[in-house]
């Protein structure tokens, strides 16, 4: 994109109650209600002053269901459990967001084929599309005794997924999409000591080798998506499901490898609380790449103090030049359709805070 994307967001918005109800019980009118809701959030993003827009992921069950719905081979009734932690105000149960691979993967439709045509016809802004990282699935969709009957190991599954992702990303990049963001929460496993141990004991691989392979896999996808005028970004978080999280730790353990070798234009980073660590790892970000500071929480309704945000942006600018910084919430408002535990009014207020702060800091 030629426009400077100083104000950004991760992509998903809280679903209106009417949309959730139609998805549960009235599929005949679901498409019409989705269309109405998407038109509304497209207009709202323009009103608030964003330079690119998503459809809020309103046609998805969760941030990665575009993949699992378009690719045969997942048993969505089975899942591997995860240890989720609640924010202080959170009490809602989390939902399973993917299934187990039980047969050879086979793509049956484009991953975003049900989203992009409507966006192209209706968005008043350049289009941002989000997709899950290929690295998301082996860790949570590979079940020993089941998946290894089809794929020898996690690596074999990963590279099959990469091939599917590459073809779709290449098409998106040549089909009017201005900004492609890959959501990659599994990198948090390499930041958190308990999850690094899980990689060794459960995946039975060295965490360093697994990190190297993850970067190679994502870079293969970004290479396929690289096209003139298309911005590529990667979003890293520590879990976001009904205001819950599963990992903690700063970027220190992965910063040099990740920031130095991922072939992206933008790093969208979670920095909304003490679990995210310091800004010091940003010293490894190459000159000219953009860091989007996720300083505003989508997990709690409490509004952040503008003066505090200004101080934190100033602190980050000691490691990355201010002209290479941007601002966003730390994650989406609804990584799953049920959404985080705050109101739609809270959501829009926080997004307005993003654009207000951009005006205050960058003018």
Short mmCIF file of C-alpha atoms in Angstrom, two decimals:
data_model
loop_
_atom_site.label_atom_id
_atom_site.label_comp_id
_atom_site.label_asym_id
_atom_site.label_seq_id
_atom_site.Cartn_x
_atom_site.Cartn_y
_atom_site.Cartn_z
CA UNK A 1 0.00 0.00 0.00
CA UNK A 2 1.18 3.52 -0.74
CA UNK A 3 -0.73 4.99 2.23
CA UNK A 4 1.10 5.10 5.57
CA UNK A 5 -0.85 2.77 7.87
CA UNK A 6 -0.18 4.50 11.14
CA UNK A 7 -3.51 3.44 12.71
CA UNK A 8 -4.10 -0.30 12.41
CA UNK A 9 -6.22 -3.05 13.94
CA UNK A 10 -5.90 -6.81 13.90
CA UNK A 11 -9.04 -7.54 11.90
CA UNK A 12 -11.84 -9.15 13.89
CA UNK A 13 -14.78 -7.26 15.43
CA UNK A 14 -17.50 -8.22 17.87
CA UNK A 15 -20.41 -9.86 16.06
CA UNK A 16 -23.82 -8.23 16.45
CA UNK A 17 -26.27 -10.40 18.44
CA UNK A 18 -28.51 -10.69 15.38
CA UNK A 19 -25.65 -12.19 13.38
CA UNK A 20 -24.77 -14.71 16.08
CA UNK A 21 -28.40 -15.79 16.35
CA UNK A 22 -28.74 -16.22 12.59
CA UNK A 23 -25.59 -18.35 12.50
CA UNK A 24 -27.05 -20.60 15.21
CA UNK A 25 -30.62 -20.97 14.01
CA UNK A 26 -31.49 -19.22 10.75
CA UNK A 27 -29.05 -20.04 7.94
CA UNK A 28 -31.59 -18.93 5.30
CA UNK A 29 -31.07 -15.26 6.19
CA UNK A 30 -27.47 -15.52 7.42
CA UNK A 31 -25.85 -14.17 4.24
CA UNK A 32 -28.12 -11.11 4.17
CA UNK A 33 -27.42 -10.33 7.82
CA UNK A 34 -23.68 -10.81 7.29
CA UNK A 35 -23.78 -8.40 4.35
CA UNK A 36 -25.60 -5.75 6.38
CA UNK A 37 -23.23 -6.11 9.33
CA UNK A 38 -20.14 -5.95 7.09
CA UNK A 39 -21.34 -2.81 5.32
CA UNK A 40 -21.78 -1.21 8.73
CA UNK A 41 -18.27 -2.05 10.00
CA UNK A 42 -16.71 -0.99 6.71
CA UNK A 43 -18.36 2.41 7.06
CA UNK A 44 -17.34 2.61 10.72
CA UNK A 45 -13.67 1.99 9.93
CA UNK A 46 -13.73 4.83 7.39
CA UNK A 47 -15.55 7.10 9.85
CA UNK A 48 -12.92 6.46 12.53
CA UNK A 49 -10.08 7.32 10.17
CA UNK A 50 -8.47 3.98 9.34
CA UNK A 51 -6.69 3.69 5.99
CA UNK A 52 -7.56 0.02 5.33
CA UNK A 53 -10.55 -2.11 6.25
CA UNK A 54 -11.46 -5.72 6.98
CA UNK A 55 -14.93 -7.26 7.02
CA UNK A 56 -14.53 -7.92 10.75
CA UNK A 57 -14.16 -11.65 9.95
CA UNK A 58 -17.96 -11.76 10.23
CA UNK A 59 -18.32 -14.73 7.87
CA UNK A 60 -16.00 -16.87 10.04
CA UNK A 61 -16.56 -18.97 13.13
CA UNK A 62 -13.09 -18.02 14.32
CA UNK A 63 -9.97 -16.40 12.93
CA UNK A 64 -8.81 -19.61 11.23
CA UNK A 65 -12.09 -21.15 10.07
CA UNK A 66 -11.54 -19.89 6.52
CA UNK A 67 -8.89 -22.59 6.30
CA UNK A 68 -10.65 -25.44 8.09
CA UNK A 69 -13.91 -24.78 6.19
CA UNK A 70 -12.19 -24.70 2.80
CA UNK A 71 -9.97 -27.75 3.33
CA UNK A 72 -11.23 -31.27 3.85
CA UNK A 73 -9.44 -33.46 6.37
CA UNK A 74 -10.29 -31.84 9.73
CA UNK A 75 -12.53 -33.49 12.32
CA UNK A 76 -14.03 -30.38 13.92
CA UNK A 77 -15.66 -32.48 16.64
CA UNK A 78 -12.28 -33.40 18.13
CA UNK A 79 -9.73 -31.05 19.65
CA UNK A 80 -6.57 -30.95 21.74
CA UNK A 81 -7.09 -29.21 25.07
CA UNK A 82 -5.23 -26.01 25.98
CA UNK A 83 -4.58 -24.33 29.32
CA UNK A 84 -6.27 -20.95 28.95
CA UNK A 85 -5.93 -18.24 31.58
CA UNK A 86 -8.55 -15.57 32.25
CA UNK A 87 -8.05 -11.87 32.68
CA UNK A 88 -9.20 -10.68 36.09
CA UNK A 89 -12.68 -9.77 34.83
CA UNK A 90 -13.16 -12.78 32.55
CA UNK A 91 -15.41 -15.68 33.42
CA UNK A 92 -16.79 -17.02 30.14
CA UNK A 93 -15.63 -20.46 28.95
CA UNK A 94 -13.37 -20.62 25.92
CA UNK A 95 -14.34 -22.48 22.77
CA UNK A 96 -12.34 -24.89 20.67
CA UNK A 97 -11.18 -23.11 17.53
CA UNK A 98 -10.02 -25.99 15.34
CA UNK A 99 -10.16 -29.75 14.92
CA UNK A 100 -7.89 -32.72 14.42
CA UNK A 101 -6.50 -33.74 11.04
CA UNK A 102 -7.92 -37.19 10.34
CA UNK A 103 -7.35 -37.56 6.58
CA UNK A 104 -5.17 -36.20 3.81
CA UNK A 105 -5.86 -32.48 3.40
CA UNK A 106 -7.66 -31.48 0.22
CA UNK A 107 -8.70 -27.94 -0.64
CA UNK A 108 -12.29 -27.73 -1.92
CA UNK A 109 -12.69 -23.95 -2.35
CA UNK A 110 -10.64 -20.75 -2.09
CA UNK A 111 -9.84 -19.86 1.52
CA UNK A 112 -11.36 -16.37 1.32
CA UNK A 113 -13.52 -16.98 -1.74
CA UNK A 114 -16.70 -16.21 0.21
CA UNK A 115 -15.30 -12.91 1.55
CA UNK A 116 -13.27 -11.09 -1.06
CA UNK A 117 -15.88 -10.44 -3.81
CA UNK A 118 -18.18 -8.61 -1.37
CA UNK A 119 -15.27 -6.63 0.04
CA UNK A 120 -14.12 -5.57 -3.42
CA UNK A 121 -17.64 -4.42 -4.28
CA UNK A 122 -18.37 -2.60 -1.02
CA UNK A 123 -15.25 -1.44 0.82
CA UNK A 124 -14.73 2.35 0.80
CA UNK A 125 -11.10 1.74 1.80
CA UNK A 126 -8.18 -0.40 0.62
CA UNK A 127 -8.80 -4.04 1.60
CA UNK A 128 -7.04 -5.90 4.38
CA UNK A 129 -7.40 -9.70 4.48
CA UNK A 130 -6.29 -11.84 7.42
CA UNK A 131 -5.38 -15.52 7.31
CA UNK A 132 -3.93 -17.91 9.90
CA UNK A 133 -0.30 -18.89 9.66
CA UNK A 134 0.41 -22.38 8.35
CA UNK A 135 2.31 -22.85 11.63
CA UNK A 136 -0.95 -22.58 13.57
CA UNK A 137 -2.22 -26.04 12.70
CA UNK A 138 0.43 -28.71 13.39
CA UNK A 139 0.64 -27.81 17.08
CA UNK A 140 -3.12 -27.99 17.65
CA UNK A 141 -4.43 -30.30 14.91
CA UNK A 142 -1.90 -33.16 15.04
CA UNK A 143 -3.07 -35.97 17.33
CA UNK A 144 -0.81 -38.95 17.88
CA UNK A 145 -2.47 -42.22 16.97
CA UNK A 146 -4.72 -40.39 14.50
CA UNK A 147 -2.94 -37.78 12.40
CA UNK A 148 0.30 -39.76 12.20
CA UNK A 149 -1.61 -42.42 10.27
CA UNK A 150 -1.73 -39.88 7.41
CA UNK A 151 1.20 -37.52 8.06
CA UNK A 152 4.43 -38.94 9.42
CA UNK A 153 5.01 -36.02 11.77
CA UNK A 154 4.17 -32.39 12.46
CA UNK A 155 6.61 -31.23 9.81
CA UNK A 156 4.93 -33.25 7.04
CA UNK A 157 1.57 -31.74 7.98
CA UNK A 158 3.03 -28.22 8.11
CA UNK A 159 4.47 -28.32 4.60
CA UNK A 160 1.27 -29.72 3.11
CA UNK A 161 -0.54 -26.74 4.63
CA UNK A 162 2.12 -24.36 3.29
CA UNK A 163 1.43 -25.53 -0.26
CA UNK A 164 -2.28 -24.79 0.13
CA UNK A 165 -1.56 -21.38 1.65
CA UNK A 166 0.94 -20.38 -1.03
CA UNK A 167 -1.51 -20.81 -3.89
CA UNK A 168 -4.24 -18.79 -2.19
CA UNK A 169 -1.91 -16.03 -1.04
CA UNK A 170 -0.51 -15.60 -4.53
CA UNK A 171 -4.03 -15.20 -5.89
CA UNK A 172 -5.02 -12.69 -3.19
CA UNK A 173 -1.94 -10.59 -3.89
CA UNK A 174 -2.89 -10.31 -7.56
CA UNK A 175 -6.61 -9.87 -7.00
CA UNK A 176 -7.04 -6.43 -5.51
CA UNK A 177 -6.05 -7.07 -1.90
CA UNK A 178 -3.90 -4.24 -0.57
CA UNK A 179 -2.80 -5.64 2.79
CA UNK A 180 -2.37 -9.29 3.81
CA UNK A 181 -1.88 -10.11 7.48
CA UNK A 182 -0.87 -13.55 8.71
CA UNK A 183 -1.95 -14.34 12.28
CA UNK A 184 0.68 -16.48 14.01
CA UNK A 185 0.00 -16.98 17.73
CA UNK A 186 2.04 -20.20 17.91
CA UNK A 187 5.30 -18.23 18.02
CA UNK A 188 4.33 -17.54 21.62
CA UNK A 189 5.30 -21.16 22.38
CA UNK A 190 8.93 -20.18 21.88
CA UNK A 191 8.67 -17.23 24.30
CA UNK A 192 7.15 -19.16 27.21
CA UNK A 193 9.29 -21.69 29.14
CA UNK A 194 6.40 -24.06 29.80
CA UNK A 195 5.48 -24.20 26.13
CA UNK A 196 9.12 -24.65 25.05
CA UNK A 197 9.17 -27.69 27.31
CA UNK A 198 5.92 -28.87 25.71
CA UNK A 199 7.56 -28.66 22.27
CA UNK A 200 10.35 -30.93 23.49
CA UNK A 201 8.14 -33.46 25.26
CA UNK A 202 5.02 -33.49 23.08
CA UNK A 203 6.27 -32.59 19.62
CA UNK A 204 9.56 -34.35 20.39
CA UNK A 205 11.64 -31.76 18.55
CA UNK A 206 14.18 -29.17 19.60
CA UNK A 207 12.46 -25.77 20.07
CA UNK A 208 15.22 -24.01 18.16
CA UNK A 209 14.82 -26.34 15.19
CA UNK A 210 11.03 -25.98 15.35
CA UNK A 211 11.35 -22.18 15.35
CA UNK A 212 13.68 -22.29 12.33
CA UNK A 213 11.18 -24.46 10.45
CA UNK A 214 8.25 -22.19 11.40
CA UNK A 215 10.07 -19.14 10.03
CA UNK A 216 10.91 -21.00 6.81
CA UNK A 217 7.26 -22.05 6.42
CA UNK A 218 5.91 -18.54 6.93
CA UNK A 219 8.54 -17.07 4.62
CA UNK A 220 7.53 -19.51 1.88
CA UNK A 221 3.99 -18.15 2.21
CA UNK A 222 5.10 -14.52 2.25
CA UNK A 223 7.24 -15.08 -0.83
CA UNK A 224 4.17 -16.37 -2.66
CA UNK A 225 2.21 -13.29 -1.55
CA UNK A 226 4.88 -10.73 -2.40
CA UNK A 227 3.54 -8.42 -5.10
CA UNK A 228 4.02 -4.77 -5.98
CA UNK A 229 1.79 -2.53 -3.89
CA UNK A 230 0.77 -5.27 -1.41
CA UNK A 231 1.69 -4.78 2.25
CA UNK A 232 2.56 -7.96 4.16
CA UNK A 233 2.27 -8.18 7.93
CA UNK A 234 2.48 -10.80 10.67
CA UNK A 235 0.56 -10.60 13.93
CA UNK A 236 2.03 -12.22 17.04
CA UNK A 237 0.03 -12.69 20.23
CA UNK A 238 -0.19 -14.97 23.25
CA UNK A 239 -3.74 -16.25 22.85
CA UNK A 240 -7.05 -14.42 22.57
CA UNK A 241 -10.27 -16.36 23.20
CA UNK A 242 -13.13 -14.91 25.27
CA UNK A 243 -10.63 -12.55 26.98
CA UNK A 244 -8.41 -15.52 27.89
CA UNK A 245 -4.74 -16.16 27.04
CA UNK A 246 -2.40 -19.18 27.17
CA UNK A 247 1.21 -17.93 26.98
CA UNK A 248 3.41 -15.26 28.52
CA UNK A 249 6.88 -13.87 28.14
CA UNK A 250 8.67 -11.17 26.20
CA UNK A 251 9.91 -11.43 22.63
CA UNK A 252 13.53 -11.75 23.81
CA UNK A 253 13.90 -15.48 23.07
CA UNK A 254 12.80 -15.17 19.44
CA UNK A 255 13.45 -11.54 18.51
CA UNK A 256 16.73 -11.86 16.62
CA UNK A 257 15.54 -14.83 14.56
CA UNK A 258 12.01 -13.59 13.98
CA UNK A 259 12.55 -9.90 13.33
CA UNK A 260 15.74 -10.47 11.39
CA UNK A 261 14.49 -13.13 8.96
CA UNK A 262 10.69 -12.91 8.48
CA UNK A 263 10.02 -11.45 5.02
CA UNK A 264 7.31 -8.99 6.06
CA UNK A 265 6.77 -5.23 6.00
CA UNK A 266 4.97 -4.99 9.35
CA UNK A 267 5.22 -6.71 12.72
CA UNK A 268 1.96 -6.38 14.67
CA UNK A 269 2.99 -7.05 18.27
CA UNK A 270 1.12 -7.59 21.51
CA UNK A 271 2.27 -5.06 24.11
CA UNK A 272 -0.79 -4.37 26.26
CA UNK A 273 0.38 -5.70 29.64
CA UNK A 274 3.33 -6.97 31.66
CA UNK A 275 3.06 -10.46 30.12
CA UNK A 276 4.43 -9.01 26.90
CA UNK A 277 7.82 -7.97 28.25
CA UNK A 278 9.83 -4.88 27.35
CA UNK A 279 10.48 -3.02 24.11
CA UNK A 280 14.18 -3.93 24.20
CA UNK A 281 13.83 -6.87 21.73
CA UNK A 282 12.72 -4.34 19.10
CA UNK A 283 16.39 -3.48 18.62
CA UNK A 284 16.53 -6.47 16.26
CA UNK A 285 13.90 -5.05 13.88
CA UNK A 286 15.64 -4.15 10.59
CA UNK A 287 15.69 -0.50 9.58
CA UNK A 288 12.72 0.42 7.40
CA UNK A 289 10.31 -2.23 8.69
CA UNK A 290 7.25 -1.12 10.65
CA UNK A 291 6.41 -2.18 14.20
CA UNK A 292 2.73 -1.87 15.06
CA UNK A 293 2.54 -1.46 18.84
CA UNK A 294 -0.46 -3.34 20.24
CA UNK A 295 -0.80 -1.16 23.33
CA UNK A 296 -4.60 -1.14 23.65
CA UNK A 297 -6.28 -4.20 25.14
CA UNK A 298 -9.20 -5.94 23.44
CA UNK A 299 -9.59 -8.22 26.46
CA UNK A 300 -10.96 -5.74 29.00
CA UNK A 301 -13.36 -2.78 28.74
CA UNK A 302 -11.13 -0.46 30.78
CA UNK A 303 -9.91 2.40 28.58
CA UNK A 304 -6.20 3.10 28.39
CA UNK A 305 -4.85 6.48 29.48
CA UNK A 306 -3.72 8.56 26.47
CA UNK A 307 -0.77 10.03 28.35
CA UNK A 308 0.42 6.54 29.26
CA UNK A 309 0.12 5.47 25.61
CA UNK A 310 2.14 8.49 24.49
CA UNK A 311 4.88 7.62 27.01
CA UNK A 312 5.01 4.01 25.84
CA UNK A 313 5.24 5.01 22.18
CA UNK A 314 8.09 7.34 23.11
CA UNK A 315 9.80 4.50 24.99
CA UNK A 316 9.48 2.17 21.97
CA UNK A 317 10.97 4.88 19.74
CA UNK A 318 14.29 4.39 21.54
CA UNK A 319 14.57 1.08 19.67
CA UNK A 320 12.61 1.74 16.44
CA UNK A 321 12.48 5.16 14.80
CA UNK A 322 9.17 6.93 15.38
CA UNK A 323 8.50 7.04 11.62
CA UNK A 324 8.62 3.23 11.64
CA UNK A 325 6.12 2.81 14.48
CA UNK A 326 2.34 2.47 14.28
CA UNK A 327 -0.44 1.75 16.77
CA UNK A 328 -3.19 -0.86 17.15
CA UNK A 329 -5.02 -2.97 19.71
CA UNK A 330 -3.00 -5.98 20.82
CA UNK A 331 -5.30 -8.51 19.10
CA UNK A 332 -8.73 -8.81 17.53
CA UNK A 333 -11.93 -8.20 19.44
CA UNK A 334 -13.36 -11.55 18.38
CA UNK A 335 -10.79 -14.20 17.52
CA UNK A 336 -13.78 -16.51 17.97
CA UNK A 337 -17.31 -15.55 16.96
CA UNK A 338 -18.39 -15.33 20.61
CA UNK A 339 -16.00 -12.43 21.10
CA UNK A 340 -14.12 -10.96 24.04
CA UNK A 341 -15.80 -9.75 27.21
CA UNK A 342 -16.47 -6.12 26.38
CA UNK A 343 -19.25 -4.26 24.59
CA UNK A 344 -19.46 -3.00 21.02
CA UNK A 345 -19.37 0.56 22.42
CA UNK A 346 -16.12 -0.34 24.21
CA UNK A 347 -14.74 -1.71 20.96
CA UNK A 348 -15.43 1.45 18.96
CA UNK A 349 -14.13 3.65 21.78
CA UNK A 350 -10.85 1.74 21.78
CA UNK A 351 -10.54 1.97 18.01
CA UNK A 352 -11.23 5.70 18.19
CA UNK A 353 -8.49 5.91 20.80
CA UNK A 354 -6.12 4.34 18.25
CA UNK A 355 -6.84 6.98 15.61
CA UNK A 356 -6.89 9.82 18.17
CA UNK A 357 -3.46 8.76 19.44
CA UNK A 358 -2.10 8.57 15.91
CA UNK A 359 -3.19 12.18 15.36
CA UNK A 360 -1.65 13.20 18.67
CA UNK A 361 1.71 11.48 18.18
CA UNK A 362 2.26 11.63 14.42
CA UNK A 363 -0.06 14.42 13.35
#
